[in-house]
């Protein structure tokens, strides 16, 4: 039962209060047709809205089925309207962008009825009002009577207890009005209908009860409830409440919100597309910046990977710290004073250079332990080093001896560096080997190579080891990424090699000569033309791939080059004779050229600098098979004597004491035969003592003046220096007295030594060898340690080599103890990880056990990725402003949409939609616009990348520099677009939710 108790309703109209209802007391039966009559403004519609829960009373109480509504919250009123009330309005209030069926289904959607069930019930309701064949029409395609019947079907579809009709026939003709009233009268048989009308004739004809209202008060009630009826209704309410039936609170699903918003947007296609395009401008800007940035970063990463493949992080067994020297080379002289710019001043450069040279530090690295550490870390898939290292290459002090036959049949050492040195020495008289040795002895091999490349030089190495792959693979994937196989295949065995071409399929003439493809006479002609300044007649020789792959190369084990000579007791080099070289060549390991490779078009910094590449398996093969050599065994058994010369090795440490020298000298004499001992005795006697030498020099110089010394020196120096007497005289006159005395003393000492030795040799010439040996034997016991040490320095002959150098020449190498380790990284970030791993390895170790290295790449280069990223962030920040402006514009458009859909808001609230449902509907609209904007922006970006890439390729000539938007970035940008529009639409959606449904229903 519905009951109004003392209902009052007041409105504020400016500063005045309008009393719309002034204490209404009414009770309604469960099923009757009640008409409320009265003039306009008397409060009829206000009372109807209060009954329907659209408006709230100021005082009194609305009793619904025995339950007071004083404590009702918004969600309670929403449930009441959805389940208990059906509205029929004068202006129909159908949603124009929904079909007839969808308009009727809407209330059921809020009730949570399944799709199949609500469609079935909606069709039934429309059939009941005679519109079963009009399901797909839009309201604009129907007559007024048909639209009112749709409204009645919508009011009935949820089987409400009460139908509220506000002037249902006000906009209809007489015939249609009668049809509508007939429908309402039929409905009133099993439910309460409350109708507000201005037509008393229709009310008298169809209503079972008429209530008249005037100035907010009841003036007449044709059929009020009797006390008996009232008690009966109360009992029915009590029974219903005791049944405990709870009504489900209405809720609009996101799909419904999405559907309503999407169909509304389709009614305004032009504006929706313009809004989406405007919203996409910011997305397009950011997406283009990201695309170009991604293209640059991808290109830079490729360059980094290729650069780091050419310049890996190298750790030498003997490390020379050149960081200070390189910084000095790369930098410039620094001013060390403050002055005005009124003259020319000096700044230091020579001192800084020399100071850097003097302060170079050399350290020994334990690469054997470090190699073990690297291999253990690489086996651990969870370690940072495992992820950062792209490849590892171990280098050894192994001189690869590879020979081939030239086109004229001559066996040549296939080494461009050695052949070039021979050519320069032959045609220009310059000993490049001596210059290289001097640089290497001062700076080290690695530093010399780095400085040569830094000053514009290039590597002359013809043969180069390929970077091995992981898990025993002979070729690293990085190489296969950089190089294309133009003929044949990659090597898979230790005796297989590949030829490396440049990007133009060319090899330089020196390489061709070293490969045996160019005759020596042609190379001589080139050198003579270059030295003589003559124009060189160029030729365009070429060789087929098959010819290249049929070339014959032989590698000779270093130790195989030496054979024991029984006549001398020494090991001789077979390469010193043509027959010996031919023997070694014929018995050498044959190497097969399996393929020809060339840098692919996308490679800017190829890894390989040589022209012939072999696998690390060849290195291992040579080292392992060299261990079986007799020469290596002989040298290891004789650690103090050079097996090639028979001479002892000289101690280069500087730590040899006089006692050690005495022992070594006596052992040396003991190993000589009688003839050698006789010669040794004569030589010993030919060396004056320090006292004899000083006495003789003092006696010769006694009484000599400066002029006497100059006269004596003039003749000797003129002969020695091949200078004129006048030039020598000028030089002597420029010297101080002390300098003249010191120089003359040195000359006299040499002269005295020579005269003394000559006299002794003349005196002993008549003695027999046996007598000389006997004299030596008598002398030896009388020699002091100091005298033996002096004879050691003056007489002993030493090998020019060392024990270590001999073993190196013989190829005796430990595979677990490399000479250097090359660590390859894909990016500079990975290189930093490798450096951190080295730091972790060094932690806790003493200084001598720590790994020392010079990061040449880090000194010469810095990552431009950070710069590109910084520029990208700045550009995105600027472009993001347009994105924010676009979002604000979408918020404004949404607010306009709220105003346009005000009546729709009222309709939804009338059928039970909550404030949150209304808000979610407009949120769905902003999501759709945001998604459309983002998607449109991404599509446009992908389309714009096509001409941008064509332009970049044309201007730069770099084919692998392409703007590309990653798919994850595209998805994120669409999500950002949706999020920003959702935020921008938050205020409009909240304003929509707060709209008064009564006011919203009155809007047009």
Short mmCIF file of C-alpha atoms in Angstrom, two decimals, residues 114-567:
data_model
loop_
_atom_site.label_atom_id
_atom_site.label_comp_id
_atom_site.label_asym_id
_atom_site.label_seq_id
_atom_site.Cartn_x
_atom_site.Cartn_y
_atom_site.Cartn_z
CA UNK A 114 20.04 -11.66 -18.48
CA UNK A 115 20.16 -10.59 -22.10
CA UNK A 116 17.92 -13.39 -23.37
CA UNK A 117 15.36 -12.89 -20.60
CA UNK A 118 15.16 -9.11 -20.92
CA UNK A 119 14.75 -9.36 -24.72
CA UNK A 120 11.96 -11.85 -24.27
CA UNK A 121 10.15 -9.69 -21.69
CA UNK A 122 10.65 -6.49 -23.69
CA UNK A 123 9.16 -8.09 -26.81
CA UNK A 124 6.20 -9.33 -24.76
CA UNK A 125 5.58 -5.87 -23.32
CA UNK A 126 5.67 -4.31 -26.80
CA UNK A 127 3.36 -6.96 -28.18
CA UNK A 128 0.94 -6.24 -25.31
CA UNK A 129 0.70 -2.61 -26.44
CA UNK A 130 0.41 -3.57 -30.12
CA UNK A 131 4.00 -2.79 -31.23
CA UNK A 132 5.39 -6.27 -31.74
CA UNK A 133 6.37 -5.44 -35.32
CA UNK A 134 8.12 -2.14 -34.55
CA UNK A 135 11.07 -3.42 -32.50
CA UNK A 136 13.92 -1.99 -34.58
CA UNK A 137 12.57 1.46 -35.20
CA UNK A 138 13.98 4.58 -33.62
CA UNK A 139 11.57 6.90 -31.71
CA UNK A 140 11.93 9.53 -34.43
CA UNK A 141 10.39 7.09 -36.92
CA UNK A 142 7.15 6.66 -34.92
CA UNK A 143 3.94 8.60 -34.28
CA UNK A 144 3.06 10.19 -30.94
CA UNK A 145 0.63 7.43 -30.04
CA UNK A 146 3.18 4.76 -30.87
CA UNK A 147 5.85 6.48 -28.77
CA UNK A 148 3.46 6.71 -25.82
CA UNK A 149 2.72 3.02 -26.11
CA UNK A 150 6.48 2.37 -26.09
CA UNK A 151 6.67 4.44 -22.90
CA UNK A 152 3.86 2.34 -21.38
CA UNK A 153 5.65 -0.87 -22.40
CA UNK A 154 8.82 0.45 -20.79
CA UNK A 155 6.87 1.27 -17.61
CA UNK A 156 5.36 -2.23 -17.52
CA UNK A 157 8.36 -4.34 -18.51
CA UNK A 158 9.78 -4.58 -14.99
CA UNK A 159 6.33 -5.48 -13.55
CA UNK A 160 6.19 -2.51 -11.13
CA UNK A 161 3.60 -2.10 -8.35
CA UNK A 162 2.74 1.45 -9.39
CA UNK A 163 2.38 3.18 -12.76
CA UNK A 164 2.69 6.96 -12.63
CA UNK A 165 1.30 8.74 -15.69
CA UNK A 166 1.89 12.48 -16.08
CA UNK A 167 -0.54 13.85 -18.68
CA UNK A 168 -0.19 10.68 -20.81
CA UNK A 169 -2.69 11.97 -23.38
CA UNK A 170 -1.70 15.62 -23.33
CA UNK A 171 0.12 15.47 -26.66
CA UNK A 172 -2.24 12.99 -28.37
CA UNK A 173 -5.35 13.33 -30.48
CA UNK A 174 -8.69 12.08 -29.18
CA UNK A 175 -8.61 8.69 -30.88
CA UNK A 176 -5.08 7.94 -29.74
CA UNK A 177 -5.86 9.23 -26.24
CA UNK A 178 -8.71 6.73 -25.97
CA UNK A 179 -6.37 3.89 -27.04
CA UNK A 180 -3.85 4.87 -24.39
CA UNK A 181 -6.51 5.18 -21.70
CA UNK A 182 -7.88 1.76 -22.60
CA UNK A 183 -4.43 0.29 -22.09
CA UNK A 184 -4.02 2.03 -18.73
CA UNK A 185 -7.46 0.89 -17.57
CA UNK A 186 -6.61 -2.69 -18.43
CA UNK A 187 -3.35 -2.39 -16.50
CA UNK A 188 -5.10 -1.02 -13.41
CA UNK A 189 -6.80 -4.36 -12.82
CA UNK A 190 -3.69 -5.73 -11.09
CA UNK A 191 -1.71 -2.64 -10.03
CA UNK A 192 -2.04 0.94 -8.89
CA UNK A 193 -2.13 3.64 -11.57
CA UNK A 194 -1.85 7.26 -10.56
CA UNK A 195 -2.50 9.64 -13.43
CA UNK A 196 -2.22 13.41 -13.49
CA UNK A 197 -4.49 14.99 -16.11
CA UNK A 198 -6.27 18.16 -17.12
CA UNK A 199 -9.04 16.20 -18.89
CA UNK A 200 -11.90 15.54 -16.45
CA UNK A 201 -13.95 13.69 -19.09
CA UNK A 202 -11.26 11.02 -19.53
CA UNK A 203 -10.82 10.86 -15.77
CA UNK A 204 -14.54 10.34 -15.20
CA UNK A 205 -14.72 7.73 -17.95
CA UNK A 206 -11.69 5.58 -17.09
CA UNK A 207 -10.70 6.26 -13.45
CA UNK A 208 -11.97 4.35 -10.48
CA UNK A 209 -11.07 7.24 -8.20
CA UNK A 210 -10.65 10.96 -8.72
CA UNK A 211 -8.69 13.26 -6.44
CA UNK A 212 -8.80 17.01 -6.83
CA UNK A 213 -5.98 19.31 -5.73
CA UNK A 214 -5.93 23.09 -5.40
CA UNK A 215 -3.04 25.27 -4.15
CA UNK A 216 -1.20 22.30 -2.70
CA UNK A 217 -4.12 20.91 -0.74
CA UNK A 218 -6.60 18.07 -1.33
CA UNK A 219 -10.05 19.44 -2.05
CA UNK A 220 -11.88 16.26 -2.97
CA UNK A 221 -11.45 12.46 -3.00
CA UNK A 222 -14.17 10.49 -4.74
CA UNK A 223 -13.32 7.14 -3.18
CA UNK A 224 -11.02 7.25 -0.14
CA UNK A 225 -10.08 4.03 1.66
CA UNK A 226 -12.41 2.88 4.39
CA UNK A 227 -10.94 1.88 7.72
CA UNK A 228 -11.63 -1.74 6.91
CA UNK A 229 -9.80 -1.46 3.59
CA UNK A 230 -6.92 0.33 5.28
CA UNK A 231 -6.54 -2.45 7.87
CA UNK A 232 -6.67 -5.04 5.12
CA UNK A 233 -3.91 -3.24 3.20
CA UNK A 234 -1.81 -3.03 6.35
CA UNK A 235 -2.14 -6.77 6.89
CA UNK A 236 -1.07 -7.38 3.28
CA UNK A 237 1.97 -5.10 3.74
CA UNK A 238 2.89 -6.91 6.95
CA UNK A 239 2.66 -10.31 5.28
CA UNK A 240 4.79 -9.11 2.38
CA UNK A 241 7.45 -7.64 4.65
CA UNK A 242 7.58 -10.83 6.74
CA UNK A 243 8.29 -12.85 3.61
CA UNK A 244 11.75 -11.26 3.69
CA UNK A 245 11.94 -10.71 -0.06
CA UNK A 246 14.81 -8.34 -0.86
CA UNK A 247 14.96 -6.37 -4.04
CA UNK A 248 18.25 -6.29 -5.96
CA UNK A 249 19.73 -2.83 -6.18
CA UNK A 250 19.83 -1.68 -9.81
CA UNK A 251 23.19 -1.24 -11.51
CA UNK A 252 24.19 -0.34 -15.04
CA UNK A 253 26.90 -2.59 -16.46
CA UNK A 254 29.90 -1.11 -18.22
CA UNK A 255 28.68 -2.72 -21.44
CA UNK A 256 25.39 -0.85 -21.19
CA UNK A 257 27.17 2.41 -20.41
CA UNK A 258 29.51 1.78 -23.33
CA UNK A 259 26.61 0.97 -25.67
CA UNK A 260 24.62 4.07 -24.71
CA UNK A 261 27.63 6.33 -25.12
CA UNK A 262 28.77 4.73 -28.38
CA UNK A 263 25.34 5.09 -29.98
CA UNK A 264 25.10 8.67 -28.79
CA UNK A 265 28.50 9.41 -30.37
CA UNK A 266 27.37 7.79 -33.62
CA UNK A 267 24.54 10.28 -33.81
CA UNK A 268 27.21 13.02 -33.89
CA UNK A 269 29.78 11.38 -36.17
CA UNK A 270 31.29 14.61 -37.49
CA UNK A 271 31.86 16.15 -34.08
CA UNK A 272 33.12 12.86 -32.66
CA UNK A 273 35.71 12.48 -35.43
CA UNK A 274 36.88 16.10 -35.11
CA UNK A 275 37.14 15.71 -31.35
CA UNK A 276 39.06 12.46 -31.72
CA UNK A 277 41.40 14.01 -34.28
CA UNK A 278 42.03 17.03 -32.06
CA UNK A 279 42.72 14.69 -29.18
CA UNK A 280 45.07 12.63 -31.32
CA UNK A 281 47.37 15.56 -32.20
CA UNK A 282 49.23 15.30 -28.91
CA UNK A 283 49.46 11.51 -29.29
CA UNK A 284 50.78 11.91 -32.84
CA UNK A 285 53.43 14.35 -31.60
CA UNK A 286 54.61 12.10 -28.78
CA UNK A 287 54.41 8.98 -30.96
CA UNK A 288 56.51 10.63 -33.69
CA UNK A 289 59.11 11.77 -31.17
CA UNK A 290 59.21 8.25 -29.70
CA UNK A 291 59.41 6.71 -33.19
CA UNK A 292 62.32 8.89 -34.24
CA UNK A 293 63.99 8.43 -30.86
CA UNK A 294 63.49 4.66 -31.07
CA UNK A 295 64.96 4.69 -34.56
CA UNK A 296 67.99 6.64 -33.39
CA UNK A 297 68.41 4.48 -30.29
CA UNK A 298 68.13 1.31 -32.36
CA UNK A 299 70.69 2.70 -34.79
CA UNK A 300 72.94 3.82 -31.93
CA UNK A 301 72.62 0.41 -30.25
CA UNK A 302 73.66 -1.19 -33.53
CA UNK A 303 76.59 1.22 -33.80
CA UNK A 304 77.48 0.55 -30.16
CA UNK A 305 77.38 -3.20 -30.66
CA UNK A 306 79.48 -2.96 -33.81
CA UNK A 307 81.86 -0.43 -32.23
CA UNK A 308 82.28 -2.61 -29.17
CA UNK A 309 82.85 -5.59 -31.43
CA UNK A 310 85.76 -3.69 -32.97
CA UNK A 311 86.92 -2.30 -29.63
CA UNK A 312 86.14 -4.90 -26.96
CA UNK A 313 87.17 -4.49 -23.36
CA UNK A 314 90.69 -5.91 -23.55
CA UNK A 315 92.65 -7.12 -20.53
CA UNK A 316 96.34 -7.73 -21.21
CA UNK A 317 98.61 -9.99 -19.23
CA UNK A 318 101.02 -7.06 -19.02
CA UNK A 319 98.95 -3.91 -18.63
CA UNK A 320 100.35 -0.45 -19.28
CA UNK A 321 98.12 2.28 -17.89
CA UNK A 322 97.96 4.86 -20.67
CA UNK A 323 94.91 6.72 -19.41
CA UNK A 324 96.85 9.82 -18.39
CA UNK A 325 98.88 9.75 -21.61
CA UNK A 326 95.78 9.34 -23.79
CA UNK A 327 94.00 12.14 -22.00
CA UNK A 328 97.06 14.30 -22.68
CA UNK A 329 97.08 13.29 -26.36
CA UNK A 330 93.34 13.84 -26.70
CA UNK A 331 93.28 17.06 -24.75
CA UNK A 332 95.31 20.21 -25.16
CA UNK A 333 97.75 22.25 -23.13
CA UNK A 334 96.07 23.84 -20.12
CA UNK A 335 96.73 27.38 -19.02
CA UNK A 336 98.24 27.51 -15.53
CA UNK A 337 98.20 31.27 -14.98
CA UNK A 338 95.84 34.22 -15.08
CA UNK A 339 96.75 37.19 -17.23
CA UNK A 340 95.30 39.85 -19.46
CA UNK A 341 95.13 39.32 -23.22
CA UNK A 342 97.63 42.03 -24.09
CA UNK A 343 100.51 39.83 -25.30
CA UNK A 344 101.50 36.25 -26.20
CA UNK A 345 101.95 33.99 -23.17
CA UNK A 346 103.24 30.43 -22.72
CA UNK A 347 101.34 27.44 -21.40
CA UNK A 348 102.68 24.00 -20.48
CA UNK A 349 102.50 21.13 -22.98
CA UNK A 350 105.91 19.44 -23.15
CA UNK A 351 106.07 18.96 -19.38
CA UNK A 352 102.59 17.43 -19.28
CA UNK A 353 103.50 15.04 -22.11
CA UNK A 354 106.78 13.98 -20.56
CA UNK A 355 105.24 13.72 -17.12
CA UNK A 356 102.56 11.41 -18.51
CA UNK A 357 105.24 9.27 -20.17
CA UNK A 358 107.31 9.09 -16.97
CA UNK A 359 104.32 8.14 -14.86
CA UNK A 360 103.03 5.28 -17.00
CA UNK A 361 102.42 2.29 -14.78
CA UNK A 362 102.92 -1.31 -15.84
CA UNK A 363 101.33 -4.19 -13.96
CA UNK A 364 101.00 -7.95 -14.42
CA UNK A 365 97.53 -9.50 -14.50
CA UNK A 366 96.82 -13.05 -13.39
CA UNK A 367 94.73 -13.94 -16.44
CA UNK A 368 94.78 -17.62 -15.59
CA UNK A 369 92.67 -17.03 -12.48
CA UNK A 370 90.56 -14.40 -14.21
CA UNK A 371 89.82 -16.76 -17.13
CA UNK A 372 88.57 -19.33 -14.65
CA UNK A 373 86.38 -16.66 -13.03
CA UNK A 374 84.89 -15.59 -16.38
CA UNK A 375 84.07 -19.12 -17.42
CA UNK A 376 82.37 -19.91 -14.11
CA UNK A 377 80.31 -16.71 -14.28
CA UNK A 378 79.27 -17.37 -17.87
CA UNK A 379 78.04 -20.81 -16.92
CA UNK A 380 75.76 -19.21 -14.31
CA UNK A 381 72.69 -18.08 -16.26
CA UNK A 382 71.64 -15.85 -13.35
CA UNK A 383 74.87 -13.84 -13.19
CA UNK A 384 75.06 -10.28 -14.53
CA UNK A 385 78.21 -11.14 -16.46
CA UNK A 386 76.41 -13.97 -18.27
CA UNK A 387 73.77 -11.53 -19.54
CA UNK A 388 76.17 -8.68 -20.34
CA UNK A 389 78.88 -10.54 -22.23
CA UNK A 390 78.18 -10.99 -25.92
CA UNK A 391 81.31 -13.04 -26.52
CA UNK A 392 84.73 -13.83 -25.07
CA UNK A 393 87.95 -14.25 -27.01
CA UNK A 394 91.22 -15.48 -25.53
CA UNK A 395 94.41 -14.38 -27.29
CA UNK A 396 97.82 -16.00 -26.90
CA UNK A 397 101.42 -15.02 -27.66
CA UNK A 398 101.35 -17.26 -30.71
CA UNK A 399 103.02 -16.23 -33.94
CA UNK A 400 100.89 -17.92 -36.59
CA UNK A 401 103.24 -19.28 -39.27
CA UNK A 402 101.11 -19.51 -42.41
CA UNK A 403 102.70 -19.82 -45.83
CA UNK A 404 101.48 -19.93 -49.41
CA UNK A 405 102.98 -20.08 -52.86
CA UNK A 406 103.02 -16.95 -54.95
CA UNK A 407 101.91 -17.00 -58.57
CA UNK A 408 105.56 -17.36 -59.54
CA UNK A 409 105.91 -20.46 -57.34
CA UNK A 410 107.85 -18.79 -54.54
CA UNK A 411 106.92 -19.77 -50.98
CA UNK A 412 106.11 -16.62 -49.00
CA UNK A 413 105.11 -15.97 -45.41
CA UNK A 414 101.49 -14.83 -45.68
CA UNK A 415 101.92 -11.81 -43.42
CA UNK A 416 101.18 -8.32 -44.77
CA UNK A 417 103.02 -6.59 -41.93
CA UNK A 418 106.25 -8.50 -42.50
CA UNK A 419 106.03 -8.17 -46.29
CA UNK A 420 105.31 -4.44 -46.03
CA UNK A 421 108.34 -3.92 -43.78
CA UNK A 422 110.51 -5.76 -46.29
CA UNK A 423 109.17 -3.59 -49.11
CA UNK A 424 109.70 -0.32 -47.26
CA UNK A 425 113.20 -1.36 -46.23
CA UNK A 426 114.05 -2.44 -49.78
CA UNK A 427 112.68 0.58 -51.60
CA UNK A 428 112.92 3.37 -49.01
CA UNK A 429 115.65 2.22 -46.65
CA UNK A 430 113.42 2.67 -43.58
CA UNK A 431 113.50 -0.03 -40.92
CA UNK A 432 109.85 -0.06 -39.80
CA UNK A 433 110.44 -3.15 -37.68
CA UNK A 434 112.93 -1.25 -35.53
CA UNK A 435 110.47 1.63 -35.10
CA UNK A 436 107.71 -0.76 -34.13
CA UNK A 437 109.95 -2.59 -31.66
CA UNK A 438 110.94 0.72 -30.04
CA UNK A 439 107.30 1.77 -29.66
CA UNK A 440 106.29 -1.64 -28.32
CA UNK A 441 109.13 -1.70 -25.79
CA UNK A 442 108.11 1.74 -24.52
CA UNK A 443 104.30 1.53 -24.54
CA UNK A 444 103.41 -2.15 -24.96
CA UNK A 445 101.86 -3.98 -27.88
CA UNK A 446 98.22 -3.04 -27.17
CA UNK A 447 98.98 0.63 -26.58
CA UNK A 448 101.07 0.85 -29.75
CA UNK A 449 98.18 -0.62 -31.75
CA UNK A 450 95.64 1.72 -30.15
CA UNK A 451 97.78 4.83 -30.73
CA UNK A 452 98.42 3.79 -34.33
CA UNK A 453 94.69 3.57 -35.01
CA UNK A 454 94.05 6.76 -33.07
CA UNK A 455 96.51 8.63 -35.32
CA UNK A 456 94.85 7.40 -38.48
CA UNK A 457 96.69 4.13 -38.90
CA UNK A 458 95.13 0.75 -39.46
CA UNK A 459 95.90 -2.79 -38.55
CA UNK A 460 98.19 -4.63 -40.98
CA UNK A 461 97.21 -8.03 -39.65
CA UNK A 462 96.16 -10.33 -42.46
CA UNK A 463 95.09 -13.30 -40.35
CA UNK A 464 92.54 -12.89 -37.59
CA UNK A 465 90.78 -15.27 -35.26
CA UNK A 466 86.98 -15.34 -35.43
CA UNK A 467 85.06 -14.61 -32.25
CA UNK A 468 83.84 -18.00 -30.98
CA UNK A 469 80.22 -18.54 -30.00
CA UNK A 470 78.75 -20.01 -26.86
CA UNK A 471 78.58 -23.73 -26.03
CA UNK A 472 81.42 -24.66 -28.34
CA UNK A 473 80.07 -22.98 -31.47
CA UNK A 474 82.96 -21.98 -33.77
CA UNK A 475 81.29 -18.72 -34.87
CA UNK A 476 79.62 -16.10 -32.70
CA UNK A 477 76.13 -14.95 -33.72
CA UNK A 478 77.41 -11.36 -33.68
CA UNK A 479 79.66 -12.18 -36.66
CA UNK A 480 76.82 -13.80 -38.56
CA UNK A 481 74.73 -10.71 -37.90
CA UNK A 482 77.40 -8.39 -39.31
CA UNK A 483 78.54 -10.48 -42.30
CA UNK A 484 76.86 -12.13 -45.26
CA UNK A 485 78.27 -15.30 -46.80
CA UNK A 486 78.60 -14.46 -50.49
CA UNK A 487 80.10 -17.82 -51.42
CA UNK A 488 80.55 -21.14 -49.67
CA UNK A 489 79.94 -21.41 -45.95
CA UNK A 490 81.29 -20.48 -42.52
CA UNK A 491 84.18 -22.65 -41.23
CA UNK A 492 83.22 -25.49 -38.92
CA UNK A 493 86.58 -27.22 -38.40
CA UNK A 494 90.03 -26.20 -37.16
CA UNK A 495 91.51 -26.47 -40.69
CA UNK A 496 88.86 -24.29 -42.38
CA UNK A 497 89.15 -20.56 -43.05
CA UNK A 498 87.17 -17.79 -44.77
CA UNK A 499 88.20 -14.84 -46.92
CA UNK A 500 86.91 -11.44 -45.73
CA UNK A 501 86.04 -8.85 -48.40
CA UNK A 502 85.11 -5.22 -47.90
CA UNK A 503 81.68 -3.85 -48.79
CA UNK A 504 82.80 -3.41 -52.42
CA UNK A 505 84.08 -6.98 -52.81
CA UNK A 506 87.65 -5.67 -52.86
CA UNK A 507 91.03 -6.54 -51.31
CA UNK A 508 94.00 -4.18 -51.26
CA UNK A 509 97.05 -5.02 -53.38
CA UNK A 510 99.26 -5.73 -50.35
CA UNK A 511 96.77 -8.29 -49.13
CA UNK A 512 96.58 -9.85 -52.59
CA UNK A 513 100.39 -10.09 -52.58
CA UNK A 514 100.36 -11.76 -49.15
CA UNK A 515 97.69 -14.17 -50.36
CA UNK A 516 99.90 -15.15 -53.29
CA UNK A 517 97.60 -13.65 -55.91
CA UNK A 518 99.80 -10.69 -56.87
CA UNK A 519 103.38 -11.28 -58.17
CA UNK A 520 106.29 -9.51 -56.47
CA UNK A 521 107.26 -7.67 -59.62
CA UNK A 522 103.87 -5.94 -59.70
CA UNK A 523 104.27 -4.88 -56.07
CA UNK A 524 107.81 -3.67 -56.80
CA UNK A 525 106.43 -1.56 -59.65
CA UNK A 526 103.88 -0.01 -57.31
CA UNK A 527 106.56 0.81 -54.72
CA UNK A 528 108.91 2.28 -57.35
CA UNK A 529 106.13 4.42 -58.76
CA UNK A 530 105.21 5.65 -55.27
CA UNK A 531 108.83 6.43 -54.30
CA UNK A 532 109.63 8.03 -57.66
CA UNK A 533 106.46 10.08 -57.77
CA UNK A 534 105.37 8.47 -61.03
CA UNK A 535 101.78 7.98 -62.11
CA UNK A 536 100.62 4.43 -61.47
CA UNK A 537 98.90 2.55 -64.25
CA UNK A 538 95.87 1.00 -62.62
CA UNK A 539 94.54 -2.42 -63.52
CA UNK A 540 91.21 -4.04 -62.81
CA UNK A 541 92.17 -7.59 -61.98
CA UNK A 542 89.57 -9.90 -60.56
CA UNK A 543 89.38 -13.47 -59.34
CA UNK A 544 86.38 -15.76 -59.25
CA UNK A 545 85.04 -17.04 -55.96
CA UNK A 546 85.98 -20.56 -57.01
CA UNK A 547 89.59 -19.46 -57.67
CA UNK A 548 89.78 -17.90 -54.22
CA UNK A 549 88.44 -21.01 -52.52
CA UNK A 550 91.00 -23.17 -54.32
CA UNK A 551 93.97 -21.29 -52.81
CA UNK A 552 96.52 -23.36 -50.90
CA UNK A 553 97.63 -22.23 -47.42
CA UNK A 554 99.84 -24.20 -45.05
CA UNK A 555 100.31 -23.55 -41.35
CA UNK A 556 103.54 -24.73 -39.74
CA UNK A 557 103.88 -25.46 -36.04
CA UNK A 558 106.39 -23.06 -34.53
CA UNK A 559 108.33 -25.86 -32.86
CA UNK A 560 108.53 -27.85 -36.14
CA UNK A 561 110.71 -25.10 -37.62
CA UNK A 562 113.68 -26.10 -35.41
CA UNK A 563 115.78 -29.25 -35.78
CA UNK A 564 118.69 -30.48 -33.64
CA UNK A 565 122.14 -30.19 -35.32
CA UNK A 566 124.36 -32.91 -33.89
CA UNK A 567 127.52 -31.22 -35.21
#
